[in-house]
């Protein structure tokens, strides 16, 4: 929501499943809870739309836009002005690699190997997004998953982050900036940029906020319905055992849009990505 507000949207972008012909030229949300870069990620939680399927859904939307405009040149020009935000990969760890009792990825690959396989698949998906007309793409890295309350509880770290999980995630994160740099070389008419969530949400001076759920949680780590939340959500990073609070999302979206450090976004922040539209 915050990212949309900073980009000038008055309302939420409509989900793919509900988008009408009148809405699709404004923007479409292809996001899906528990979905991942890999097709199987999150499957134990039920239906979800993996990134490959999201790209197929986008292709269908492009067909609809082209039919409405009846002018491919106009459609291509429209797509060059669109901002694409891609935030994928968390579930490939939380709801795949870190659940060896349900998924075989950790049995197939060591941590370094998995980060490479995941990055290779992600590369092909971002290239497909380019082939589908995407020219302004913000690629979000992963957060410090090992600091999520659910994982600290699972691995009984007594309130401390699970360092080996954060190390595993960083193996993937460290591949994203070089990936973005490569895409910018291969596709000089496009602008990909990397948003460094780990740097943005890292504590800057003082003590970090406690990594405890703000709401009472169920066994699956999500909030108990109608449960009483903590009195001051602005002092919490996590709403439940997995999902950040509004204040954490505001910090992330604000600094992704206007970087406070050269480490927040590379090569440009989303605000500059938006301004660069006039150059294409």
Short mmCIF file of N, CA, C and O in Angstrom, two decimals, residues 219-269:
data_model
loop_
_atom_site.label_atom_id
_atom_site.label_comp_id
_atom_site.label_asym_id
_atom_site.label_seq_id
_atom_site.Cartn_x
_atom_site.Cartn_y
_atom_site.Cartn_z
N UNK A 219 -0.77 -22.08 16.30
CA UNK A 219 0.36 -22.97 16.04
C UNK A 219 1.03 -22.72 14.68
O UNK A 219 2.23 -23.00 14.52
N UNK A 220 0.26 -22.20 13.69
CA UNK A 220 0.86 -21.94 12.38
C UNK A 220 1.58 -20.59 12.33
O UNK A 220 2.08 -20.19 11.28
N UNK A 221 1.62 -19.88 13.44
CA UNK A 221 2.37 -18.62 13.51
C UNK A 221 1.58 -17.39 13.13
O UNK A 221 2.10 -16.27 13.21
N UNK A 222 0.32 -17.54 12.73
CA UNK A 222 -0.50 -16.40 12.37
C UNK A 222 -1.38 -15.97 13.55
O UNK A 222 -1.57 -16.72 14.51
N UNK A 223 -1.90 -14.74 13.48
CA UNK A 223 -2.63 -14.17 14.61
C UNK A 223 -3.88 -14.97 14.94
O UNK A 223 -4.60 -15.43 14.05
N UNK A 224 -4.15 -15.10 16.23
CA UNK A 224 -5.40 -15.68 16.69
C UNK A 224 -6.53 -14.70 16.34
O UNK A 224 -6.43 -13.51 16.65
N UNK A 225 -7.59 -15.14 15.67
CA UNK A 225 -8.68 -14.23 15.33
C UNK A 225 -9.23 -13.53 16.57
O UNK A 225 -9.46 -14.16 17.61
N UNK A 226 -9.40 -12.21 16.46
CA UNK A 226 -9.94 -11.38 17.54
C UNK A 226 -9.04 -11.34 18.77
O UNK A 226 -9.47 -10.95 19.86
N UNK A 227 -7.78 -11.75 18.61
CA UNK A 227 -6.86 -11.66 19.73
C UNK A 227 -6.47 -10.22 20.01
O UNK A 227 -6.57 -9.35 19.15
N UNK A 228 -6.02 -9.95 21.22
CA UNK A 228 -5.63 -8.59 21.62
C UNK A 228 -4.17 -8.36 21.26
O UNK A 228 -3.28 -9.05 21.76
N UNK A 229 -3.94 -7.37 20.39
CA UNK A 229 -2.57 -7.07 19.97
C UNK A 229 -1.84 -6.23 21.02
O UNK A 229 -2.45 -5.68 21.94
N UNK A 230 -0.54 -6.14 20.87
CA UNK A 230 0.27 -5.35 21.79
C UNK A 230 -0.17 -3.88 21.74
O UNK A 230 -0.66 -3.41 20.71
N UNK A 231 -0.01 -3.14 22.83
CA UNK A 231 -0.55 -1.78 22.89
C UNK A 231 0.12 -0.79 21.95
O UNK A 231 -0.50 0.18 21.53
N UNK A 232 1.39 -1.01 21.62
CA UNK A 232 2.11 -0.08 20.75
C UNK A 232 2.76 -0.83 19.60
O UNK A 232 3.88 -1.33 19.72
N UNK A 233 2.05 -0.92 18.49
CA UNK A 233 2.56 -1.68 17.36
C UNK A 233 3.79 -1.02 16.74
O UNK A 233 4.56 -1.67 16.05
N UNK A 234 3.96 0.29 16.95
CA UNK A 234 5.11 0.98 16.39
C UNK A 234 6.42 0.53 17.02
O UNK A 234 7.50 0.86 16.52
N UNK A 235 6.34 -0.21 18.13
CA UNK A 235 7.54 -0.71 18.79
C UNK A 235 7.79 -2.18 18.46
O UNK A 235 8.65 -2.81 19.09
N UNK A 236 7.07 -2.71 17.50
CA UNK A 236 7.21 -4.11 17.11
C UNK A 236 7.58 -4.22 15.64
O UNK A 236 7.10 -3.45 14.81
N UNK A 237 8.42 -5.17 15.33
CA UNK A 237 8.79 -5.45 13.94
C UNK A 237 7.80 -6.42 13.31
O UNK A 237 7.45 -6.29 12.15
N UNK A 238 7.32 -7.39 14.11
CA UNK A 238 6.47 -8.45 13.58
C UNK A 238 5.07 -8.35 14.16
O UNK A 238 4.88 -8.23 15.37
N UNK A 239 4.08 -8.45 13.25
CA UNK A 239 2.68 -8.50 13.69
C UNK A 239 2.37 -9.90 14.23
O UNK A 239 1.86 -10.06 15.33
N UNK A 240 2.67 -10.92 13.41
CA UNK A 240 2.55 -12.31 13.88
C UNK A 240 3.95 -12.92 13.87
O UNK A 240 4.94 -12.20 13.98
N UNK A 241 4.05 -14.21 13.70
CA UNK A 241 5.38 -14.84 13.75
C UNK A 241 6.13 -14.79 12.43
O UNK A 241 7.28 -15.24 12.35
N UNK A 242 5.51 -14.24 11.37
CA UNK A 242 6.15 -14.17 10.07
C UNK A 242 6.09 -12.78 9.44
O UNK A 242 7.04 -12.36 8.78
N UNK A 243 4.99 -12.07 9.60
CA UNK A 243 4.71 -10.87 8.82
C UNK A 243 5.04 -9.59 9.59
O UNK A 243 4.70 -9.47 10.77
N UNK A 244 5.70 -8.64 8.91
CA UNK A 244 6.08 -7.38 9.58
C UNK A 244 4.88 -6.50 9.88
O UNK A 244 3.82 -6.60 9.23
N UNK A 245 5.04 -5.63 10.84
CA UNK A 245 4.01 -4.66 11.19
C UNK A 245 3.98 -3.52 10.16
O UNK A 245 4.86 -3.40 9.31
N UNK A 246 2.99 -2.67 10.29
CA UNK A 246 2.85 -1.55 9.36
C UNK A 246 4.07 -0.63 9.43
O UNK A 246 4.54 -0.15 8.40
N UNK A 247 4.60 -0.38 10.62
CA UNK A 247 5.73 0.54 10.74
C UNK A 247 6.94 -0.01 10.00
O UNK A 247 7.68 0.74 9.33
N UNK A 248 7.15 -1.33 10.07
CA UNK A 248 8.27 -1.93 9.33
C UNK A 248 8.05 -1.81 7.83
O UNK A 248 8.99 -1.51 7.07
N UNK A 249 6.82 -2.01 7.38
CA UNK A 249 6.51 -1.88 5.95
C UNK A 249 6.67 -0.44 5.48
O UNK A 249 7.11 -0.19 4.35
N UNK A 250 6.31 0.52 6.33
CA UNK A 250 6.45 1.93 5.96
C UNK A 250 7.93 2.29 5.79
O UNK A 250 8.31 2.96 4.82
N UNK A 251 8.76 1.84 6.72
CA UNK A 251 10.20 2.10 6.62
C UNK A 251 10.75 1.50 5.34
O UNK A 251 11.50 2.16 4.59
N UNK A 252 10.39 0.26 5.06
CA UNK A 252 10.89 -0.42 3.87
C UNK A 252 10.44 0.29 2.60
O UNK A 252 11.26 0.58 1.71
N UNK A 253 9.15 0.59 2.49
CA UNK A 253 8.63 1.21 1.28
C UNK A 253 9.20 2.60 1.07
O UNK A 253 9.54 3.00 -0.06
N UNK A 254 9.35 3.36 2.16
CA UNK A 254 9.85 4.73 2.06
C UNK A 254 11.29 4.76 1.59
O UNK A 254 11.66 5.54 0.70
N UNK A 255 12.12 3.89 2.15
CA UNK A 255 13.53 3.88 1.76
C UNK A 255 13.76 3.18 0.43
O UNK A 255 14.76 3.45 -0.24
N UNK A 256 12.86 2.30 0.03
CA UNK A 256 12.94 1.73 -1.31
C UNK A 256 12.62 2.81 -2.34
O UNK A 256 13.22 2.84 -3.42
N UNK A 257 11.70 3.70 -2.00
CA UNK A 257 11.32 4.77 -2.91
C UNK A 257 12.36 5.89 -2.93
O UNK A 257 12.71 6.40 -3.99
N UNK A 258 12.88 6.24 -1.75
CA UNK A 258 13.92 7.26 -1.67
C UNK A 258 15.02 6.74 -0.75
O UNK A 258 14.90 6.78 0.48
N UNK A 259 16.07 6.23 -1.34
CA UNK A 259 17.14 5.59 -0.58
C UNK A 259 17.86 6.58 0.32
O UNK A 259 18.11 7.72 -0.06
N UNK A 260 18.16 6.14 1.54
CA UNK A 260 18.95 6.94 2.46
C UNK A 260 20.43 6.61 2.37
O UNK A 260 21.27 7.33 2.88
N UNK A 261 20.73 5.52 1.71
CA UNK A 261 22.10 5.05 1.58
C UNK A 261 22.27 4.41 0.21
O UNK A 261 21.30 3.89 -0.38
N UNK A 262 23.49 4.45 -0.30
CA UNK A 262 23.75 3.80 -1.59
C UNK A 262 23.57 2.29 -1.50
O UNK A 262 23.44 1.61 -2.53
N UNK A 263 23.52 1.76 -0.26
CA UNK A 263 23.32 0.33 -0.08
C UNK A 263 21.85 -0.05 -0.10
O UNK A 263 21.51 -1.22 -0.22
N UNK A 264 20.96 0.94 0.04
CA UNK A 264 19.52 0.65 0.05
C UNK A 264 19.02 0.18 -1.31
O UNK A 264 18.15 -0.69 -1.39
N UNK A 265 19.51 0.80 -2.37
CA UNK A 265 19.03 0.51 -3.72
C UNK A 265 20.17 0.67 -4.71
O UNK A 265 20.98 1.59 -4.58
N UNK A 266 20.22 -0.23 -5.69
CA UNK A 266 21.29 -0.16 -6.68
C UNK A 266 20.81 -0.69 -8.02
O UNK A 266 20.26 -1.79 -8.09
N UNK A 267 20.97 0.09 -9.10
CA UNK A 267 21.68 1.37 -9.16
C UNK A 267 20.85 2.59 -8.78
O UNK A 267 21.41 3.65 -8.55
N UNK A 268 19.52 2.45 -8.71
CA UNK A 268 18.67 3.61 -8.39
C UNK A 268 17.56 3.16 -7.46
O UNK A 268 17.25 1.97 -7.35
N UNK A 269 16.96 4.13 -6.75
CA UNK A 269 15.78 3.81 -5.96
C UNK A 269 14.53 3.87 -6.83
O UNK A 269 14.59 4.24 -8.02
#
